[in-house]
Amino acid sequence: MQDFKMLIGGDERAAVGGEWIESVNPYTGKAWARVPRGQAEDAAAAVEAAAAALENPAWKNLTASQRGALLRKAGDLILANAERLADLEVQDNGKLKAEMLGQMRYLPEHYYYYGGLADKIEGAVIPSDKAGMFAHTVYEPLGVVVAITPWNSPLLLTTWKLAPALAAGNTVVVKPSEHASVSMVEFAKLFLEAGFPAGVVNVVTGFGAECGATLVEHPKVAKVAFTGGDGGGRAVYQAAAKNLKHVTLELGGKSPNIVCEDADIEQAVKGAVSGIFAATGQTCMAGSRLLVHEARHDEFVEALRDFVAAAKLGNPMDRETKIGPIANLSQYEKVLDYIDIAKGEGALVAYGGKAYHGAGCENGWFVEPTVLTEVSNTMRVAREEIFGPVLSVIRFKDDEEAIAIANDTPYGLAAGVWTKDLVRAFRYTKELKAGTIWVNAYRVVSYAVPFGGFKQSGIGRENGQEMIKEYLQTKSVFINLDKEVPNPFVLR
Ligand code: NAD
């Protein structure tokens, strides 16, 4: 059992209260590490450290180009540590080593991209209508940013916040999930090594209600960037409103993945699998509702079943494994409950449907990849986010109906469409109400392309050039070039 500490103001610290949270490896079912159970006092100390770092000349007076250079150095260090960080994430959340290593090797690109962008944020000289006035704008950092993240891809989802926040000149407190904090603690130390002054990047570990809530309510925090479930998102939004903080929310989804009549079935099966069984379905953008044209339904379900049957469940560290365990016990129980709910509502189990304890998986929280057919869009499994390897297959008869079903959800994070017809593809991209739409692809994200939700899937976007503005505020400056100040009693 290893202990990992928080990083506050450049110091590694245990919680003031001396308590710890055990991190359980979802594959072995055994605790393998401990992180401090931070409370309000620890959260407040991290905010104070971040607020002090904002005023530290070693950070405040850096040029944008110097900040960019630091970000690029951090990117290099992340790359050098990719394998170690991936191993920590796999032990924490049970996701495949292949997936986590791929993520870790891709993370540096975000720091190179936003590092390059840091000195390209240009204000404007505005040709003002006010005679004798020179008007210009500058962009300034917001201040202390709190980043709150879930357990499914801790470092990727932190990076979506951290890279633009630092490029913009803010300081940051990260609160990772209580289920998967270890990688973040180790990750943060790389920023110190890269040369970021102490307090620019801080990490507090602990539960949302105990430690996260203090961060969100702290008066010295300017912005909260949250990724997580609807309940946490709503609580954060309400708490942040109390003292008018900037907020971005990346929440859940119930994304449709639509297989049109003319789709290439072999490719679309791979798309369905990457939508729901990759990452064991524990991804916000999961294509958990598979809408299949009625003429291709049976053929598709059979091909899907064959493909899934060949996917090995097992040790996530093993390169042969395609489906790992569920990340924690409560999530495992929730997934199994939803399968029962689906059966109770009349769905049929076309594949899977049970916990899995086959060879090598005896101690982990495994659920068989589950394909439910005869699902209607009114059933709970079609409306509520499960966050596990459970696919609801829904038939449709034409494009109008597919679009209506796809949009009949409170969510709007992502959608996939499988068709060979370009005109049809354009129609779907226009009609679907979702923040990201893939055509003949699924689960593709890029540091250069905005990501975020329509409707209840969130507020704001992450990634891409414009999104750095989510971490900046505009200052407008008028300079009077005339000697005379005219009538002071009227607005100029
Ligand atoms: P969660 O909402 O339970 O927790 C997320 C984080 O919020 C954790 O760090 C938790 O401690 C913290 N938290 C919870 N309540 C809080 C409060 N009141 N104040 C402050 N912090 C609080 O989510 P989870 O179970 O860890 O993750 C799964 C959810 O995350 C799913 O709904 C999934 O769709 C969503 N998610 C969304 C995206 C996206 O980009 N849209 C990406 C990944 C995951």
XYZ file of C-alpha atoms and ligand atoms in Angstrom:
536
model
C 0.000 0.000 0.000
C 1.437 3.346 -1.024
C 0.526 6.784 0.332
C 0.258 9.732 -2.043
C -0.032 13.268 -0.715
C -1.755 16.441 -1.873
C 0.249 19.251 -3.463
C -0.469 22.646 -1.915
C 1.757 25.646 -2.528
C 4.525 23.345 -3.719
C 4.433 21.218 -0.540
C 3.331 17.611 -0.340
C 0.810 17.402 2.476
C -1.445 14.956 4.238
C -4.908 16.191 5.226
C -5.058 18.423 8.293
C -7.516 15.972 9.844
C -5.083 13.092 9.265
C -7.636 10.895 7.483
C -7.071 8.928 4.275
C -9.157 7.487 1.433
C -8.215 4.067 0.111
C -8.017 3.596 -3.624
C -9.218 0.146 -4.606
C -7.889 -1.505 -7.754
C -11.042 -2.523 -9.673
C -9.305 -5.562 -11.149
C -8.072 -7.075 -7.900
C -10.744 -5.625 -5.624
C -7.933 -4.727 -3.184
C -6.857 -1.351 -1.847
C -3.469 -0.468 -3.330
C -2.952 3.184 -2.391
C -4.161 5.922 -0.063
C -4.770 9.597 -0.703
C -5.522 12.210 1.964
C -9.160 12.786 2.829
C -8.973 16.544 2.428
C -11.600 18.642 4.187
C -12.654 22.272 4.092
C -9.442 23.439 5.774
C -7.256 21.704 3.185
C -9.344 23.045 0.309
C -9.099 26.574 1.702
C -5.319 26.230 2.066
C -5.048 25.224 -1.589
C -7.097 28.239 -2.695
C -4.942 30.540 -0.569
C -1.806 29.041 -2.125
C -3.211 29.571 -5.621
C -4.265 33.133 -4.773
C -0.774 33.903 -3.432
C 0.821 32.426 -6.566
C -1.259 34.788 -8.718
C 0.556 37.716 -7.090
C 3.973 36.092 -7.133
C 6.120 38.065 -9.617
C 7.702 34.764 -10.698
C 4.304 33.915 -12.247
C 2.532 37.255 -12.593
C 5.368 38.924 -14.482
C 6.091 36.115 -16.900
C 5.518 37.091 -20.501
C 2.956 35.059 -22.378
C 5.806 33.539 -24.378
C 7.531 32.448 -21.182
C 4.302 30.808 -19.988
C 4.119 29.036 -23.332
C 7.667 27.745 -22.902
C 6.777 26.360 -19.456
C 3.740 24.590 -20.883
C 5.863 22.996 -23.591
C 8.365 21.839 -20.973
C 5.497 20.315 -18.969
C 4.387 18.518 -22.151
C 7.865 17.029 -22.565
C 7.876 15.798 -18.963
C 4.417 14.239 -19.328
C 5.630 12.364 -22.379
C 8.691 11.122 -20.510
C 6.415 9.893 -17.677
C 3.569 8.555 -19.843
C 4.054 4.893 -19.014
C 4.243 5.486 -15.251
C 1.175 7.756 -15.262
C -0.785 5.253 -17.342
C 0.033 2.477 -14.868
C -1.238 4.606 -11.983
C -4.496 5.350 -13.791
C -5.091 1.698 -14.634
C -4.627 0.676 -11.008
C -6.951 3.469 -9.913
C -9.819 3.113 -12.388
C -9.329 -0.227 -14.155
C -9.363 1.187 -17.667
C -7.219 -0.532 -20.266
C -3.514 0.147 -20.236
C -3.667 0.487 -24.017
C -6.270 3.253 -23.715
C -4.590 5.065 -20.826
C -1.136 4.926 -22.392
C -2.603 6.312 -25.615
C -4.178 9.133 -23.621
C -0.947 9.878 -21.741
C 1.062 10.045 -24.966
C -1.514 12.408 -26.442
C -1.706 14.759 -23.426
C 1.513 16.627 -24.285
C -0.098 17.801 -27.528
C -2.554 19.850 -25.468
C 0.293 21.614 -23.651
C 2.172 22.240 -26.908
C -0.999 23.596 -28.526
C -1.995 25.925 -25.682
C 1.665 26.751 -25.044
C 1.809 27.964 -28.646
C -1.440 29.870 -28.224
C -0.377 31.687 -25.034
C 1.327 34.569 -26.872
C -1.240 34.799 -29.656
C -4.108 36.127 -27.579
C -4.274 39.621 -28.951
C -6.419 42.464 -27.736
C -7.599 45.068 -30.208
C -7.044 48.742 -30.865
C -10.598 49.893 -31.452
C -11.377 52.750 -33.816
C -13.558 54.461 -31.221
C -16.286 56.924 -32.119
C -15.122 59.122 -29.245
C -12.974 61.948 -30.582
C -9.648 62.212 -28.767
C -10.006 58.809 -27.123
C -7.598 55.972 -27.730
C -9.452 52.707 -26.984
C -7.986 49.253 -26.713
C -8.699 45.880 -25.106
C -6.468 43.439 -23.298
C -7.219 39.902 -22.110
C -6.343 39.115 -18.522
C -6.498 35.878 -16.526
C -9.585 35.302 -14.376
C -7.611 34.416 -11.241
C -7.870 31.183 -9.265
C -9.472 28.389 -11.289
C -10.844 25.245 -9.628
C -10.865 22.126 -11.820
C -13.076 19.280 -10.570
C -12.826 15.985 -12.442
C -14.377 12.498 -12.511
C -12.699 9.104 -12.308
C -12.974 7.851 -15.842
C -10.109 9.763 -17.525
C -8.612 11.850 -14.736
C -5.593 13.347 -16.460
C -7.180 13.881 -19.860
C -10.156 15.723 -18.381
C -7.890 17.737 -16.074
C -5.718 18.657 -19.033
C -8.704 20.011 -20.967
C -8.918 22.613 -18.174
C -5.354 22.990 -16.990
C -3.637 23.653 -20.325
C -5.810 26.638 -21.355
C -6.067 27.935 -17.761
C -2.269 28.070 -17.383
C -1.698 29.422 -20.890
C -4.047 32.273 -19.947
C -2.040 33.035 -16.777
C -4.409 31.707 -14.099
C -3.457 29.566 -11.119
C -5.281 26.294 -10.533
C -6.550 23.984 -7.795
C -7.452 20.522 -9.070
C -9.847 18.274 -7.128
C -9.765 14.816 -8.712
C -12.367 12.146 -8.030
C -12.204 10.392 -4.665
C -12.168 7.132 -6.682
C -9.084 7.947 -8.769
C -6.777 10.640 -7.417
C -3.348 9.053 -7.487
C -2.316 9.881 -11.044
C -3.244 13.546 -10.537
C -1.071 13.909 -7.469
C 1.926 12.567 -9.369
C 1.046 14.570 -12.491
C 0.997 17.881 -10.607
C 4.570 17.414 -9.440
C 5.710 17.485 -13.068
C 4.603 21.125 -13.279
C 6.936 22.032 -10.423
C 9.709 20.131 -12.186
C 8.952 22.025 -15.400
C 9.552 25.314 -13.560
C 6.046 26.515 -12.718
C 6.299 28.475 -9.441
C 4.926 26.776 -6.332
C 1.179 27.312 -5.928
C 0.413 27.706 -9.634
C -0.795 24.092 -9.785
C -2.263 22.609 -6.585
C -4.090 19.360 -5.913
C -6.454 18.589 -3.051
C -7.927 15.132 -2.714
C -11.155 14.264 -0.964
C -14.876 13.853 -1.360
C -17.020 16.244 -3.381
C -19.276 17.318 -0.554
C -16.453 17.703 1.999
C -13.673 19.235 -0.001
C -15.012 20.038 -3.486
C -17.859 22.130 -2.091
C -15.456 24.363 -0.129
C -13.478 25.028 -3.287
C -16.594 25.976 -5.227
C -17.826 28.371 -2.545
C -14.503 29.966 -1.708
C -14.661 33.737 -2.341
C -11.158 33.814 -3.834
C -12.068 31.389 -6.607
C -12.920 33.067 -9.916
C -13.948 30.074 -11.982
C -15.010 26.465 -11.586
C -14.449 24.066 -14.471
C -16.366 20.882 -13.646
C -16.620 17.504 -15.362
C -18.871 14.918 -13.799
C -22.430 13.752 -13.384
C -25.641 15.777 -13.505
C -26.151 15.826 -9.729
C -22.674 17.142 -8.950
C -22.911 19.560 -11.874
C -26.143 21.080 -10.604
C -24.793 21.385 -7.051
C -21.652 23.086 -8.339
C -23.627 25.468 -10.558
C -25.878 26.507 -7.660
C -23.009 26.941 -5.216
C -20.955 28.922 -7.723
C -23.909 31.231 -8.326
C -23.793 32.372 -4.698
C -20.816 34.574 -5.439
C -21.120 34.763 -9.212
C -18.246 32.634 -10.389
C -17.539 31.728 -13.981
C -18.570 28.128 -14.577
C -18.108 25.542 -17.293
C -19.851 22.187 -16.922
C -19.110 19.012 -18.873
C -21.797 16.556 -17.846
C -23.316 13.290 -18.905
C -24.948 11.985 -22.044
C -27.247 9.413 -23.593
C -25.809 9.748 -27.042
C -27.429 8.209 -30.122
C -25.317 6.234 -32.557
C -27.411 5.897 -35.727
C -27.020 3.125 -38.288
C -28.789 4.135 -41.492
C -30.188 1.723 -44.043
C -27.231 2.260 -46.390
C -24.521 1.939 -43.692
C -21.463 -0.271 -44.108
C -22.436 -2.762 -41.405
C -18.944 -4.097 -40.761
C -17.644 -0.598 -40.045
C -20.752 0.473 -38.140
C -20.373 -2.528 -35.806
C -16.911 -1.264 -34.924
C -18.441 2.157 -34.366
C -21.074 0.721 -32.025
C -18.387 -1.118 -30.081
C -16.172 1.957 -29.737
C -19.275 3.828 -28.649
C -20.244 1.572 -25.764
C -17.813 -1.248 -25.004
C -14.552 0.667 -25.325
C -13.624 1.970 -21.872
C -16.258 -0.494 -20.583
C -18.871 2.119 -21.438
C -17.492 4.470 -18.790
C -17.283 7.494 -20.966
C -19.438 10.591 -21.102
C -19.727 10.342 -24.879
C -20.823 6.674 -24.824
C -23.086 5.854 -27.763
C -25.436 4.095 -25.389
C -28.513 4.321 -27.646
C -27.930 2.473 -30.894
C -30.580 3.429 -33.418
C -30.695 0.884 -36.257
C -32.798 1.042 -39.398
C -35.398 -1.714 -39.180
C -34.255 -3.259 -42.495
C -30.752 -3.834 -41.112
C -31.635 -4.558 -37.465
C -31.310 -8.342 -37.266
C -28.214 -8.494 -39.463
C -26.616 -5.761 -37.381
C -27.378 -7.312 -34.002
C -25.945 -10.638 -35.152
C -22.739 -9.038 -36.448
C -22.429 -7.043 -33.230
C -22.878 -10.150 -31.109
C -20.135 -11.960 -33.036
C -17.762 -9.030 -32.682
C -18.391 -8.629 -28.958
C -18.101 -12.368 -28.303
C -14.490 -12.174 -29.494
C -13.610 -9.358 -27.070
C -11.631 -10.692 -24.113
C -12.525 -9.570 -20.597
C -9.559 -9.573 -18.266
C -6.651 -7.817 -16.652
C -6.619 -4.245 -17.957
C -2.806 -4.253 -17.948
C -2.815 -7.104 -20.455
C -2.614 -5.948 -24.076
C -4.966 -8.761 -25.171
C -7.767 -7.496 -22.934
C -10.470 -5.496 -24.664
C -12.908 -5.011 -21.803
C -11.801 -4.269 -18.265
C -13.676 -4.017 -14.980
C -16.080 -1.320 -13.841
C -14.172 1.338 -11.927
C -15.820 1.058 -8.522
C -18.255 -1.026 -6.541
C -21.148 1.435 -6.521
C -20.889 1.872 -10.279
C -20.764 -1.926 -10.752
C -23.942 -2.346 -8.721
C -25.614 0.492 -10.611
C -24.851 -1.110 -13.994
C -26.278 -4.476 -12.886
C -29.362 -2.729 -11.499
C -30.006 -1.075 -14.844
C -29.862 -4.428 -16.629
C -32.580 -5.688 -14.268
C -34.612 -2.541 -14.821
C -34.371 -3.048 -18.599
C -35.577 -6.641 -18.335
C -38.424 -5.518 -16.114
C -39.431 -2.947 -18.736
C -39.545 -5.584 -21.477
C -36.146 -5.279 -23.150
C -34.524 -8.507 -24.362
C -30.934 -9.428 -23.582
C -29.361 -10.266 -26.951
C -25.899 -10.626 -25.433
C -24.379 -10.572 -21.950
C -26.570 -9.282 -19.164
C -24.747 -10.549 -16.081
C -21.762 -10.014 -13.827
C -18.686 -11.844 -15.119
C -16.345 -13.904 -12.946
C -14.589 -16.004 -15.605
C -10.953 -17.057 -15.480
C -8.739 -14.201 -14.366
C -11.717 -12.006 -13.489
C -12.728 -13.620 -10.210
C -11.978 -10.646 -7.978
C -12.774 -7.688 -10.194
C -15.995 -5.770 -10.843
C -16.710 -7.204 -14.278
C -19.985 -6.947 -16.174
C -20.519 -8.745 -19.456
C -20.833 -6.441 -22.447
C -24.595 -6.261 -22.720
C -26.738 -5.737 -25.807
C -30.400 -5.005 -25.111
C -32.878 -5.219 -27.968
C -36.550 -4.274 -28.298
C -35.798 -1.131 -26.342
C -38.133 1.800 -26.754
C -36.910 5.329 -26.251
C -39.272 5.783 -23.319
C -37.621 3.065 -21.206
C -35.339 4.147 -18.391
C -32.332 2.429 -19.991
C -32.845 4.682 -23.013
C -33.275 7.861 -20.983
C -30.835 7.635 -18.065
C -27.070 7.571 -18.198
C -25.775 4.167 -17.062
C -22.042 4.722 -17.553
C -21.277 1.069 -18.204
C -21.178 -1.545 -20.992
C -24.921 -1.626 -21.652
C -26.191 -0.886 -25.150
C -29.847 -0.163 -25.873
C -30.772 -1.019 -29.467
C -33.756 0.894 -30.834
C -35.301 0.358 -34.279
C -36.362 3.160 -36.607
C -38.153 3.178 -39.952
C -36.831 6.327 -41.666
C -34.530 9.315 -41.175
C -37.286 11.524 -39.732
C -37.987 8.995 -37.025
C -34.293 8.447 -36.296
C -33.747 12.188 -35.849
C -36.824 12.497 -33.633
C -35.719 9.604 -31.395
C -32.118 10.818 -31.316
C -33.177 14.277 -30.148
C -35.783 13.001 -27.678
C -33.457 13.094 -24.669
C -32.577 15.658 -22.035
C -28.923 15.275 -23.043
C -26.981 16.530 -26.064
C -23.336 15.626 -25.722
C -22.577 13.679 -28.904
C -24.060 11.629 -31.745
C -22.828 9.247 -34.436
C -24.240 8.580 -37.902
C -23.334 5.695 -40.199
C -24.209 6.241 -43.852
C -22.579 6.226 -47.278
C -24.838 9.029 -48.498
C -23.224 12.471 -48.210
C -26.487 14.391 -48.419
C -28.022 12.249 -45.689
C -24.911 12.744 -43.557
C -25.219 16.530 -43.871
C -28.884 16.400 -43.004
C -28.154 14.501 -39.799
C -25.336 16.840 -38.800
C -27.748 19.753 -39.226
C -30.705 18.218 -37.390
C -29.050 16.443 -34.456
C -28.962 18.456 -31.262
C -25.559 17.536 -29.876
C -22.249 19.264 -29.246
C -20.184 16.792 -31.292
C -21.328 14.717 -34.257
C -19.311 11.989 -35.905
C -20.081 10.638 -39.366
C -18.783 7.113 -39.997
C -16.718 7.419 -36.816
C -17.274 7.458 -33.064
C -15.371 8.640 -29.983
C -12.864 10.930 -31.672
C -11.659 13.991 -29.753
C -8.925 16.511 -30.397
C -7.222 19.294 -28.457
C -7.946 21.524 -31.467
C -11.690 20.844 -31.737
C -14.235 22.195 -29.215
C -16.031 19.608 -27.078
C -19.049 20.082 -24.849
C -22.757 19.567 -24.533
C -26.073 20.891 -25.742
C -29.019 20.858 -23.325
C -28.348 19.090 -19.988
C -24.955 17.828 -21.114
C -23.246 20.998 -20.067
C -22.408 24.635 -20.350
C -19.432 25.933 -22.302
C -16.823 24.086 -24.329
C -13.333 22.731 -23.851
C -10.479 22.420 -26.393
C -9.801 24.513 -29.468
C -8.481 28.060 -29.860
C -11.549 30.004 -28.799
C -11.855 28.089 -25.533
C -8.908 29.859 -23.999
C -11.327 32.797 -23.693
C -13.189 30.728 -21.077
C -10.154 31.429 -18.864
C -9.726 35.109 -19.691
C -11.577 38.332 -19.070
C -11.630 41.375 -21.311
C -10.397 44.705 -20.038
C -11.312 47.791 -22.078
C -9.093 50.857 -21.781
C -9.889 54.443 -22.889
C -7.007 56.914 -22.892
C -7.927 60.554 -23.309
C -5.526 62.218 -25.740
C -7.137 65.662 -25.352
C -5.962 68.112 -22.693
C -9.507 69.248 -21.938
C -12.055 67.133 -20.108
C -15.442 68.188 -21.520
C -18.703 68.671 -19.555
C -18.267 66.219 -16.671
C -22.044 66.011 -16.022
C -22.848 64.069 -19.190
C -21.896 60.628 -20.399
C -19.413 60.855 -23.254
P -19.434 12.858 -10.071
O -20.303 14.003 -10.479
O -19.893 11.946 -9.009
O -18.034 13.429 -9.547
C -17.237 14.265 -10.352
C -16.356 15.112 -9.453
O -17.185 16.076 -8.788
C -15.651 14.343 -8.353
O -14.347 14.870 -8.197
C -16.520 14.607 -7.122
O -15.828 14.497 -5.929
C -16.930 16.048 -7.403
N -18.162 16.494 -6.749
C -19.326 15.806 -6.615
N -20.242 16.571 -5.982
C -19.649 17.767 -5.742
C -20.080 18.983 -5.119
N -21.294 19.130 -4.615
N -19.206 20.010 -5.060
C -17.984 19.895 -5.571
N -17.499 18.767 -6.144
C -18.330 17.725 -6.236
O -19.076 12.083 -11.405
P -18.288 10.692 -11.543
O -19.188 9.603 -11.111
O -16.933 10.821 -10.937
O -18.088 10.639 -13.129
C -19.026 10.160 -13.994
C -19.815 11.294 -14.618
O -18.940 12.205 -15.269
C -20.762 10.806 -15.685
O -22.016 11.415 -15.552
C -20.102 11.252 -16.972
O -20.974 11.416 -18.052
C -19.451 12.509 -16.565
N -18.365 12.851 -17.501
C -18.549 13.877 -18.387
C -17.553 14.178 -19.312
C -17.719 15.304 -20.313
O -16.717 15.764 -20.850
N -18.919 15.778 -20.581
C -16.383 13.433 -19.328
C -16.244 12.390 -18.428
C -17.249 12.111 -17.504
